[in-house]
Coordinates of C-alpha atoms in Angstrom, one line a residue:
Chain G
M1182 CA -25.2 63.0 -40.2
T1183 CA -26.2 59.4 -40.1
A1184 CA -27.8 58.1 -36.8
Y1185 CA -26.2 55.6 -34.5
L1186 CA -29.3 53.5 -34.3
K1187 CA -31.7 53.8 -37.2
I1188 CA -35.1 52.1 -37.2
D1189 CA -36.2 52.3 -40.9
H1190 CA -39.8 52.1 -42.0
I1191 CA -40.6 48.9 -40.0
D1192 CA -43.9 47.0 -40.4
K1193 CA -44.7 44.0 -38.3
T1194 CA -47.5 41.6 -39.0
F1195 CA -48.2 38.5 -36.9
V1196 CA -49.6 35.6 -39.0
R1197 CA -51.4 32.8 -37.2
G1198 CA -53.1 30.4 -39.6
S1199 CA -55.3 32.6 -41.8
V1200 CA -55.5 35.5 -39.2
E1201 CA -53.3 38.4 -39.8
T1202 CA -52.6 41.0 -37.1
E1203 CA -50.8 44.1 -38.1
V1204 CA -49.1 45.3 -35.0
L1205 CA -46.6 48.0 -36.1
K1206 CA -47.0 50.2 -39.1
D1207 CA -44.2 52.2 -40.6
I1208 CA -42.1 52.9 -37.7
S1209 CA -39.2 55.1 -38.2
L1210 CA -36.7 56.5 -35.6
S1211 CA -33.2 57.6 -35.3
I1212 CA -31.2 57.6 -32.2
D1213 CA -28.0 59.3 -31.5
H1214 CA -25.0 57.8 -29.7
G1215 CA -25.4 58.2 -25.9
E1216 CA -29.0 59.2 -26.3
F1217 CA -31.6 57.8 -23.7
V1218 CA -34.9 57.3 -25.6
S1219 CA -38.1 56.2 -24.0
I1220 CA -40.9 54.5 -26.0
I1221 CA -44.1 54.9 -24.2
G1222 CA -47.7 53.8 -25.0
H1223 CA -50.7 51.9 -23.8
S1224 CA -50.4 48.2 -23.0
G1225 CA -50.9 46.1 -26.2
C1226 CA -49.6 48.9 -28.6
G1227 CA -46.6 46.9 -29.7
K1228 CA -43.8 48.7 -27.8
T1229 CA -42.4 45.5 -26.6
T1230 CA -42.5 43.9 -30.1
L1231 CA -40.6 47.0 -31.3
L1232 CA -37.9 46.4 -28.5
N1233 CA -37.8 42.8 -29.6
I1234 CA -37.2 43.7 -33.1
V1235 CA -34.3 45.9 -32.3
A1236 CA -33.0 43.1 -30.1
G1237 CA -33.3 40.9 -33.1
L1238 CA -35.7 38.4 -31.1
V1239 CA -38.5 39.2 -33.6
P1240 CA -38.0 39.3 -37.2
V1241 CA -39.5 42.3 -39.1
T1242 CA -42.2 42.0 -41.8
A1243 CA -40.7 45.0 -43.7
G1244 CA -38.1 47.6 -43.1
C1245 CA -34.9 47.2 -41.3
V1246 CA -32.9 48.1 -38.1
L1247 CA -29.4 49.6 -38.7
L1248 CA -26.7 49.9 -36.1
E1249 CA -23.8 52.1 -37.1
N1250 CA -25.1 51.7 -40.6
R1251 CA -25.0 47.8 -40.5
E1252 CA -28.3 45.8 -40.6
V1253 CA -29.1 43.8 -37.6
N1254 CA -31.6 41.0 -37.9
E1255 CA -30.5 38.6 -35.2
P1256 CA -30.0 38.9 -31.5
G1257 CA -26.5 39.7 -30.2
P1258 CA -24.7 41.1 -27.2
D1259 CA -24.2 44.3 -28.8
R1260 CA -27.9 45.0 -28.1
A1261 CA -28.2 43.7 -24.5
V1262 CA -31.8 43.5 -23.0
V1263 CA -32.9 43.9 -19.6
F1264 CA -36.0 41.8 -19.5
Q1265 CA -39.2 42.8 -17.7
N1266 CA -39.0 39.7 -15.5
H1267 CA -35.3 39.8 -15.0
S1268 CA -34.7 36.4 -16.7
L1269 CA -31.9 35.4 -14.5
L1270 CA -31.1 31.8 -14.4
P1271 CA -32.2 30.4 -11.2
W1272 CA -29.7 27.7 -10.9
L1273 CA -26.8 30.1 -11.1
T1274 CA -25.6 32.6 -8.4
V1275 CA -25.7 36.2 -9.0
Y1276 CA -22.0 36.3 -9.8
D1277 CA -22.4 33.3 -12.2
N1278 CA -25.4 34.9 -14.0
V1279 CA -23.2 37.9 -14.9
R1280 CA -20.1 35.8 -15.4
L1281 CA -21.9 33.6 -17.9
A1282 CA -22.4 36.6 -20.1
V1283 CA -18.9 38.0 -19.5
D1284 CA -17.4 34.7 -20.4
K1285 CA -19.4 34.4 -23.7
V1286 CA -18.8 37.9 -24.8
F1287 CA -15.1 38.4 -23.9
A1288 CA -14.0 34.9 -24.6
G1289 CA -10.5 35.1 -26.0
K1290 CA -10.5 39.0 -25.5
K1291 CA -9.9 39.1 -21.6
S1292 CA -8.0 36.8 -19.5
R1293 CA -9.8 34.7 -16.8
A1294 CA -8.6 37.2 -14.0
E1295 CA -9.7 40.2 -16.2
R1296 CA -13.2 38.5 -16.6
H1297 CA -13.5 38.0 -13.0
A1298 CA -12.8 41.6 -12.1
W1299 CA -14.9 42.8 -14.9
T1300 CA -17.9 40.7 -13.5
L1301 CA -17.2 42.2 -10.0
H1302 CA -16.9 45.6 -11.5
N1303 CA -20.3 45.5 -13.1
L1304 CA -21.8 44.1 -9.9
D1305 CA -20.3 47.1 -8.1
L1306 CA -21.9 49.5 -10.7
V1307 CA -25.5 48.3 -9.6
Q1308 CA -24.3 47.9 -6.0
M1309 CA -24.9 44.1 -6.0
R1310 CA -21.4 42.8 -5.0
H1311 CA -22.5 42.0 -1.6
A1312 CA -25.0 39.4 -2.9
K1313 CA -22.7 37.9 -5.5
D1314 CA -23.0 34.3 -4.0
K1315 CA -26.7 34.3 -3.6
R1316 CA -29.2 32.7 -5.9
P1317 CA -31.9 34.8 -7.6
A1318 CA -34.6 33.0 -5.5
E1319 CA -32.7 34.5 -2.4
I1320 CA -32.7 38.2 -3.3
S1321 CA -35.6 40.8 -3.8
G1322 CA -37.3 41.8 -7.0
G1323 CA -35.4 45.1 -7.3
M1324 CA -32.1 43.2 -6.6
K1325 CA -33.0 40.8 -9.5
Q1326 CA -33.5 43.7 -11.8
R1327 CA -30.1 45.2 -10.7
V1328 CA -28.4 41.9 -11.5
G1329 CA -30.2 41.8 -14.8
L1330 CA -28.9 45.3 -15.4
A1331 CA -25.4 44.3 -14.4
R1332 CA -25.5 41.3 -16.9
A1333 CA -26.6 43.6 -19.7
L1334 CA -24.0 46.4 -18.9
A1335 CA -21.2 43.6 -18.6
M1336 CA -21.7 42.8 -22.4
E1337 CA -20.5 46.4 -23.0
P1338 CA -23.5 46.7 -25.5
K1339 CA -23.7 49.5 -28.2
V1340 CA -27.3 49.9 -27.3
L1341 CA -28.8 49.0 -24.0
L1342 CA -32.5 47.9 -24.3
L1343 CA -34.7 48.1 -21.3
D1344 CA -38.1 46.5 -21.5
E1345 CA -40.3 47.8 -18.7
P1346 CA -37.4 47.2 -16.4
F1347 CA -39.0 48.5 -13.3
G1348 CA -42.7 47.7 -14.2
A1349 CA -42.9 44.7 -11.6
L1350 CA -41.5 46.8 -8.7
D1351 CA -42.9 48.9 -5.9
A1352 CA -42.7 52.7 -6.1
L1353 CA -39.8 53.1 -3.7
T1354 CA -37.6 50.3 -5.3
R1355 CA -38.5 51.7 -8.6
A1356 CA -37.3 55.2 -7.7
H1357 CA -34.0 53.8 -6.4
L1358 CA -33.4 51.9 -9.6
Q1359 CA -34.3 54.8 -11.8
D1360 CA -31.7 56.9 -9.9
S1361 CA -29.1 54.0 -10.4
V1362 CA -29.8 53.9 -14.1
M1363 CA -29.4 57.6 -14.3
A1364 CA -26.2 57.6 -12.6
I1365 CA -24.9 54.7 -14.8
H1366 CA -26.0 56.4 -17.9
Q1367 CA -24.3 59.6 -16.8
K1368 CA -21.1 57.6 -16.1
L1369 CA -20.9 55.4 -19.0
G1370 CA -22.8 57.3 -21.6
N1371 CA -24.6 54.5 -23.1
T1372 CA -27.2 54.5 -25.7
V1373 CA -30.4 53.4 -24.2
V1374 CA -33.9 52.4 -25.5
M1375 CA -36.3 52.0 -22.8
I1376 CA -40.0 50.7 -22.9
T1377 CA -42.2 52.1 -20.3
H1378 CA -45.8 52.9 -19.5
D1379 CA -44.9 55.3 -16.7
V1380 CA -45.0 58.9 -17.6
D1381 CA -42.9 60.3 -14.7
E1382 CA -40.3 57.7 -15.4
A1383 CA -40.1 58.6 -19.0
V1384 CA -39.8 62.2 -18.4
L1385 CA -37.3 61.8 -15.6
L1386 CA -34.9 59.5 -17.5
S1387 CA -35.2 60.4 -21.2
D1388 CA -33.6 62.8 -23.7
R1389 CA -36.5 62.1 -25.9
I1390 CA -39.9 60.5 -25.6
V1391 CA -41.5 58.5 -28.3
M1392 CA -45.2 58.2 -28.1
M1393 CA -46.9 55.3 -29.7
T1394 CA -50.6 55.3 -30.8
N1395 CA -52.8 52.4 -29.9
G1396 CA -52.7 49.3 -31.9
P1397 CA -53.5 47.4 -34.0
A1398 CA -51.1 48.9 -36.7
A1399 CA -49.5 51.2 -34.0
R1400 CA -47.5 54.1 -35.3
I1401 CA -45.3 56.7 -33.7
G1402 CA -47.7 59.5 -32.8
E1403 CA -45.3 62.1 -31.6
V1404 CA -41.7 62.5 -30.6
M1405 CA -40.9 64.9 -27.7
D1406 CA -37.4 66.3 -26.6
V1407 CA -37.1 66.7 -22.8
A1408 CA -34.9 69.8 -22.5
L1409 CA -33.9 69.2 -18.9
P1410 CA -30.3 69.5 -18.0
R1411 CA -28.4 66.6 -16.5
P1412 CA -27.9 65.4 -13.8
R1413 CA -31.4 65.5 -13.0
W1414 CA -32.7 65.4 -9.3
R1415 CA -36.1 63.8 -8.6
L1416 CA -36.9 66.3 -5.8
E1417 CA -35.9 69.5 -7.8
L1418 CA -37.8 68.4 -10.8
S1419 CA -41.2 68.1 -9.2
A1420 CA -41.6 71.9 -9.4
N1421 CA -39.5 72.5 -12.6
P1422 CA -41.9 74.1 -15.3
V1423 CA -40.2 72.2 -18.2
Y1424 CA -40.6 68.9 -16.4
L1425 CA -44.3 69.7 -15.5
K1426 CA -44.9 70.9 -19.2
S1427 CA -43.2 67.8 -20.5
R1428 CA -45.3 65.6 -18.3
Q1429 CA -48.5 67.3 -19.3
R1430 CA -47.9 66.8 -22.9
V1431 CA -47.3 63.0 -22.5
L1432 CA -50.4 62.7 -20.4
E1433 CA -52.3 64.6 -23.0
F1434 CA -51.1 62.5 -25.8
L1435 CA -52.0 59.3 -23.9
F1436 CA -55.2 60.2 -22.2
E1437 CA -56.9 62.6 -24.6
R1438 CA -55.9 61.8 -28.1
H1439 CA -55.1 58.2 -27.9
C1440 CA -57.3 57.0 -25.0
F1441 CA -56.9 53.5 -24.1
V1442 CA -59.3 51.2 -25.9
D1443 CA -60.7 48.2 -24.0
A1444 CA -60.1 45.7 -26.7
A1445 CA -56.2 46.1 -26.3
Chain W
M1170 CA -54.6 60.9 29.5
R1171 CA -55.0 58.3 32.1
M1172 CA -55.9 55.7 29.6
T1173 CA -52.7 56.1 27.8
A1174 CA -50.8 56.0 31.1
V1175 CA -52.3 52.6 31.9
K1176 CA -51.6 51.3 28.4
T1177 CA -47.8 52.1 28.7
E1178 CA -47.6 50.5 32.0
S1179 CA -49.1 47.2 30.9
A1180 CA -47.2 47.3 27.7
T1181 CA -43.8 47.5 29.4
A1182 CA -44.8 45.1 32.1
L1183 CA -46.0 42.4 29.7
P1184 CA -42.7 41.5 27.9
S1185 CA -40.5 41.4 31.0
A1186 CA -42.8 39.1 32.9
P1187 CA -42.7 36.1 30.6
A1188 CA -39.1 36.6 29.8
E1189 CA -38.3 36.1 33.5
V1190 CA -40.3 33.1 33.8
V1191 CA -38.6 31.5 30.7
V1192 CA -35.0 32.4 31.9
L1193 CA -35.8 30.8 35.4
V1194 CA -37.1 27.6 34.0
R1195 CA -34.7 27.2 31.1
R1196 CA -31.4 27.7 32.7
P1197 CA -31.0 24.7 34.8
T1198 CA -32.4 22.2 32.3
A1199 CA -31.4 23.7 29.0
L1200 CA -29.3 20.7 27.8
A1201 CA -31.9 18.3 29.4
S1202 CA -34.7 19.8 27.6
R1203 CA -32.9 19.9 24.3
V1204 CA -32.1 16.1 24.7
R1205 CA -35.7 15.3 25.6
A1206 CA -36.9 17.2 22.5
C1207 CA -34.6 15.3 20.3
V1208 CA -35.5 11.9 21.9
N1209 CA -39.3 12.9 21.4
D1210 CA -38.6 13.8 17.9
I1211 CA -37.0 10.5 17.1
A1212 CA -39.6 8.5 19.0
A1213 CA -42.5 10.2 17.1
R1214 CA -40.9 9.0 13.9
V1215 CA -39.9 5.5 15.0
V1216 CA -42.6 4.4 17.3
P1217 CA -45.6 4.4 15.0
P1218 CA -43.9 2.3 12.3
I1219 CA -42.6 -0.3 14.9
V1220 CA -46.0 -0.5 16.6
V1221 CA -47.7 -1.2 13.2
I1222 CA -45.2 -3.7 12.1
G1223 CA -45.6 -5.4 15.5
L1224 CA -49.3 -5.5 15.1
I1225 CA -49.1 -6.9 11.5
L1226 CA -46.5 -9.6 12.7
L1227 CA -49.0 -10.5 15.6
V1228 CA -52.1 -10.9 13.3
W1229 CA -49.9 -12.8 10.7
E1230 CA -48.6 -15.2 13.5
L1231 CA -52.1 -15.7 14.8
L1232 CA -53.7 -16.4 11.4
C1233 CA -50.9 -18.7 10.2
R1234 CA -50.1 -20.7 13.3
K1235 CA -53.4 -22.7 13.0
A1236 CA -53.0 -26.1 11.6
G1237 CA -53.8 -26.3 8.0
A1238 CA -52.5 -22.8 7.1
T1239 CA -51.1 -22.5 3.7
L1240 CA -48.4 -19.8 4.5
P1241 CA -45.8 -20.0 7.3
P1242 CA -46.1 -17.6 10.3
P1243 CA -43.3 -15.1 10.9
S1244 CA -41.7 -17.1 13.6
R1245 CA -41.4 -20.2 11.3
V1246 CA -40.1 -17.8 8.3
L1247 CA -37.3 -16.6 10.7
K1248 CA -36.3 -20.2 11.8
E1249 CA -36.1 -21.6 8.3
T1250 CA -34.4 -18.7 6.6
W1251 CA -31.9 -17.9 9.5
E1252 CA -29.0 -19.7 7.7
L1253 CA -29.7 -17.3 4.6
I1254 CA -30.1 -14.2 6.8
V1255 CA -26.7 -14.8 8.6
D1256 CA -24.7 -15.9 5.8
P1257 CA -25.6 -14.0 2.5
F1258 CA -22.1 -14.5 1.0
F1259 CA -21.9 -18.4 0.7
D1260 CA -21.3 -19.7 -2.8
R1261 CA -21.7 -23.5 -3.6
G1262 CA -21.5 -23.2 -7.2
G1263 CA -24.3 -23.1 -9.8
I1264 CA -27.3 -21.1 -8.5
D1265 CA -26.8 -22.4 -5.0
K1266 CA -25.5 -19.1 -3.7
G1267 CA -26.3 -16.5 -0.8
L1268 CA -28.7 -14.0 -1.2
F1269 CA -26.1 -11.3 -1.6
W1270 CA -24.9 -12.8 -4.9
H1271 CA -28.5 -13.1 -6.3
L1272 CA -29.3 -9.6 -5.4
S1273 CA -26.1 -8.2 -6.7
A1274 CA -26.6 -10.1 -10.1
S1275 CA -30.1 -8.5 -10.3
L1276 CA -28.7 -5.0 -9.3
Q1277 CA -26.0 -5.3 -12.1
R1278 CA -28.7 -6.0 -14.8
V1279 CA -30.8 -3.0 -13.6
A1280 CA -27.7 -0.8 -13.4
L1281 CA -26.9 -1.6 -17.1
G1282 CA -30.5 -1.4 -18.3
Y1283 CA -31.3 1.6 -16.5
A1284 CA -28.2 3.5 -17.4
L1285 CA -28.8 2.8 -20.9
A1286 CA -32.4 3.9 -20.6
S1287 CA -31.3 7.1 -18.9
I1288 CA -28.8 8.0 -21.5
V1289 CA -31.0 7.2 -24.6
G1290 CA -34.2 8.4 -22.8
V1291 CA -32.8 11.9 -22.1
A1292 CA -31.3 12.1 -25.6
L1293 CA -34.6 11.1 -27.2
G1294 CA -36.6 13.3 -24.9
T1295 CA -34.4 16.2 -25.8
L1296 CA -35.0 15.6 -29.5
V1297 CA -38.7 15.3 -29.1
G1298 CA -38.8 18.3 -26.8
Q1299 CA -36.7 20.5 -29.2
S1300 CA -38.0 19.5 -32.5
M1301 CA -41.7 19.8 -33.5
W1302 CA -41.0 17.5 -36.4
A1303 CA -39.5 14.8 -34.3
M1304 CA -42.3 15.2 -31.8
R1305 CA -45.1 14.6 -34.3
G1306 CA -43.2 11.6 -35.8
L1307 CA -42.1 9.9 -32.6
D1308 CA -44.7 10.8 -30.0
P1309 CA -47.5 8.5 -31.3
I1310 CA -44.9 5.6 -31.4
F1311 CA -43.9 6.3 -27.9
Q1312 CA -47.5 6.5 -26.7
V1313 CA -48.3 3.1 -28.2
L1314 CA -45.1 1.4 -27.1
R1315 CA -45.0 2.5 -23.5
T1316 CA -48.4 0.6 -22.8
V1317 CA -46.7 -2.7 -23.8
P1318 CA -46.0 -4.5 -20.4
P1319 CA -42.4 -5.2 -19.7
L1320 CA -42.7 -9.1 -20.0
A1321 CA -44.3 -9.0 -23.5
W1322 CA -40.9 -7.8 -24.7
L1323 CA -39.1 -10.6 -23.3
P1324 CA -39.8 -13.4 -25.8
L1325 CA -38.9 -11.0 -28.6
S1326 CA -35.7 -10.0 -27.1
L1327 CA -34.7 -13.6 -26.4
A1328 CA -35.4 -14.3 -30.1
A1329 CA -33.2 -11.4 -30.9
F1330 CA -30.3 -11.8 -28.6
R1331 CA -30.4 -15.7 -28.0
D1332 CA -29.3 -15.3 -24.5
G1333 CA -30.8 -14.6 -21.1
Q1334 CA -28.4 -11.7 -19.9
P1335 CA -28.8 -9.2 -22.6
S1336 CA -32.6 -9.9 -22.9
A1337 CA -33.1 -9.2 -19.2
I1338 CA -31.1 -5.9 -19.7
F1339 CA -33.1 -5.0 -22.7
V1340 CA -36.4 -5.6 -20.8
I1341 CA -35.1 -3.2 -18.0
F1342 CA -34.1 -0.8 -20.7
I1343 CA -37.4 -0.8 -22.5
T1344 CA -39.3 -0.7 -19.3
A1345 CA -37.5 2.4 -17.8
I1346 CA -37.1 4.5 -21.0
W1347 CA -40.6 5.7 -21.5
P1348 CA -41.0 7.9 -18.4
V1349 CA -37.5 9.2 -19.0
I1350 CA -38.3 10.2 -22.7
I1351 CA -41.6 11.6 -21.8
N1352 CA -40.6 13.7 -18.8
A1353 CA -37.5 14.9 -20.4
A1354 CA -39.5 16.0 -23.4
V1355 CA -41.9 17.9 -21.2
G1356 CA -39.0 19.5 -19.4
I1357 CA -37.3 20.8 -22.5
R1358 CA -40.6 22.0 -24.0
N1359 CA -41.2 24.0 -20.9
I1360 CA -38.0 25.9 -20.8
P1361 CA -39.1 29.5 -20.4
Q1362 CA -39.0 31.7 -23.4
D1363 CA -37.0 34.2 -21.2
Y1364 CA -34.1 31.7 -20.9
R1365 CA -34.1 31.1 -24.7
N1366 CA -34.0 34.9 -25.1
V1367 CA -31.1 35.3 -22.7
A1368 CA -29.4 32.4 -24.7
Q1369 CA -30.0 34.2 -28.0
V1370 CA -28.8 37.6 -26.9
L1371 CA -25.6 35.9 -25.6
R1372 CA -25.2 34.0 -28.8
L1373 CA -24.9 30.7 -26.9
N1374 CA -24.1 27.8 -29.5
Q1375 CA -26.1 24.5 -29.6
L1376 CA -23.7 22.8 -27.1
E1377 CA -23.6 25.7 -24.6
F1378 CA -27.4 26.0 -24.8
F1379 CA -27.7 22.3 -24.1
W1380 CA -25.3 22.2 -21.0
K1381 CA -26.0 25.8 -19.6
I1382 CA -29.7 26.3 -20.2
M1383 CA -31.4 23.1 -21.3
V1384 CA -30.1 20.5 -18.8
P1385 CA -30.4 22.7 -15.6
S1386 CA -33.8 24.2 -16.7
A1387 CA -35.2 20.7 -17.4
A1388 CA -33.5 18.8 -14.6
P1389 CA -36.5 18.7 -12.2
Y1390 CA -38.5 17.0 -14.9
I1391 CA -35.7 14.6 -16.0
F1392 CA -35.2 13.6 -12.5
T1393 CA -38.9 12.9 -12.1
G1394 CA -38.7 10.6 -15.1
L1395 CA -35.5 9.1 -13.8
R1396 CA -37.1 8.3 -10.5
I1397 CA -40.2 6.7 -12.1
G1398 CA -37.8 4.8 -14.3
I1399 CA -35.8 3.2 -11.6
G1400 CA -38.9 2.0 -9.8
L1401 CA -40.1 0.3 -12.9
S1402 CA -36.7 -1.4 -13.5
W1403 CA -36.8 -2.9 -10.2
L1404 CA -40.3 -4.1 -10.8
A1405 CA -39.5 -5.6 -14.1
I1406 CA -36.3 -7.3 -13.1
V1407 CA -38.0 -9.8 -10.8
A1408 CA -40.4 -10.8 -13.4
A1409 CA -37.9 -11.0 -16.2
E1410 CA -35.5 -13.1 -14.1
M1411 CA -38.2 -15.6 -13.3
L1412 CA -38.4 -16.5 -16.9
I1413 CA -34.7 -16.4 -17.9
G1414 CA -33.4 -18.4 -14.9
G1415 CA -29.7 -18.2 -13.6
V1416 CA -28.5 -16.3 -10.8
G1417 CA -30.8 -13.4 -9.7
I1418 CA -33.4 -12.6 -7.1
G1419 CA -36.3 -13.2 -9.5
F1420 CA -35.1 -16.8 -10.3
F1421 CA -34.4 -17.3 -6.6
I1422 CA -38.0 -16.7 -5.8
W1423 CA -39.1 -19.0 -8.6
D1424 CA -36.7 -21.6 -7.7
A1425 CA -37.9 -21.4 -3.9
W1426 CA -41.5 -21.8 -5.1
N1427 CA -40.6 -24.9 -7.1
S1428 CA -38.9 -26.3 -4.1
S1429 CA -41.8 -25.3 -1.8
H1430 CA -39.5 -23.1 0.4
I1431 CA -42.2 -20.5 1.1
S1432 CA -40.2 -18.9 3.9
E1433 CA -37.4 -18.1 1.5
I1434 CA -40.0 -16.5 -0.9
I1435 CA -41.0 -14.1 2.0
L1436 CA -37.5 -13.3 2.9
A1437 CA -36.6 -12.5 -0.7
L1438 CA -39.8 -10.3 -1.0
I1439 CA -38.5 -8.3 2.1
Y1440 CA -35.1 -7.8 0.5
V1441 CA -36.6 -6.7 -2.9
G1442 CA -38.8 -4.3 -1.2
L1443 CA -36.0 -2.7 0.8
I1444 CA -33.7 -2.4 -2.1
G1445 CA -36.4 -0.9 -4.2
F1446 CA -36.9 1.6 -1.4
V1447 CA -33.1 2.3 -1.4
L1448 CA -32.8 2.8 -5.0
D1449 CA -35.7 5.2 -5.1
R1450 CA -34.2 7.3 -2.2
M1451 CA -30.8 7.3 -4.0
V1452 CA -32.2 8.8 -7.2
A1453 CA -34.3 11.2 -5.0
A1454 CA -31.1 12.2 -3.3
V1455 CA -29.1 12.9 -6.4
S1456 CA -32.1 14.8 -7.8
S1457 CA -32.3 17.1 -4.9
L1458 CA -28.6 17.6 -4.8
V1459 CA -28.4 18.5 -8.6
T1460 CA -31.7 20.5 -8.8
R1461 CA -31.5 22.5 -5.6
G1462 CA -31.1 25.8 -7.5
T1463 CA -33.8 25.2 -9.8
A1464 CA -36.3 23.8 -7.4
A1465 CA -36.0 27.0 -5.3
N1466 CA -37.8 29.0 -8.1

């Protein structure tokens, strides 16, 4: 069986003048349809670069990314990104931010009224319809990420790419959003690739966790299945032996075998 | 135990006491106090400038009333220019017109030159901001040309256009365009990578990117340039008109000087200042209207 999303022997080297920095080395990964995969690693190991390569925002040095057996090397709405810092356009309202994406992706495919309804539907998914006429500066950080998520979902992407989507949020807001993402994933069955540096988040949300070694020339160190049934409940999991064991294994990988180097 | 009891007592007593006092005082005089606050607020803004202007006029009057003073005192300025003040619309043919016609002729030249400078300036600024090659090629030229004083362009433009009107407009254009170009270029160059990423993921085409991302994102910078530009245009028009002649506030001033009507010069200067102020405020108002969303972030 061929994978839905296939990352095939990717190398990435940044060249600046005469200085070459090898960031990623021989990364291969296959992701199935509907799978939720987290990529975890220390800061500076190149996880965001990897995500940007899948998104098409950064070109590869060698190797390729295949989505449904077709090579993708430029950005597109089939791989929607939720950026770390929300990236909403501050001059547009919450509604217009999502509508911009809806109008662009579904131009000619949906009528005006359908696009309006679809925009509101996606705002409902993230429980943000009540703030649809507010501007990004008028809502909280967590709300901005919800809108960013709504914008990405509204594109009906084949793969949803989350780039440390909750990194800049406080613990409570983060927990709320994680629950929302789980619920949405459960409901829509999206294929999700998430970058994170939070072990609990990775174990809670993922079907598989990809652990990356430290850069330069980061590789995939280990891939672990999280064999927890869904739906998952945060409170019940805290005593679940599978959960604790998975968590333990990721922590060991990150802090024993691939301890953070200062230079990164 | 006793300590806590005392504490709660004082805590409950405290908020109720001042609330009662406020209600008692406020109720009969709520409207009056609001009116008084409003009047106070206006007075606080209006009184200081009036006092300062009064003082300046007084000193000016005292200095210039003496025999042998080279400039007229404000009382004489008012007396000699009263006819011009009360009837700005007369037209006796040629350049013997009311101040309204002079000012409107100058404003028309500024409007044309400034509009051209805005359009061309934003376009060139966009080019320089977007393309590294264009920036390297054009930026040195801009940096040199922008230091050329406005009036230095006038003889050259007279030679090229062989007419005063287009030459004056060209001088306004060439004066106002540099800050517009430079600020627009900075604004475009400073579009956050995030917005570019969003545009790429959405596959916005060039035109959509320009209208939906570039213009709104760079608007605060562009308007800074436009605001500097309008000030410079108004500065340059007076000087340019002094040289080209015809109807216009600049030549009105020059003509008054030639006829030794010093009071008329002073009146014209006041009008020039007031209109410059209004123009600046107009661009500022448009700017705050257009950029209200962006400025908030």
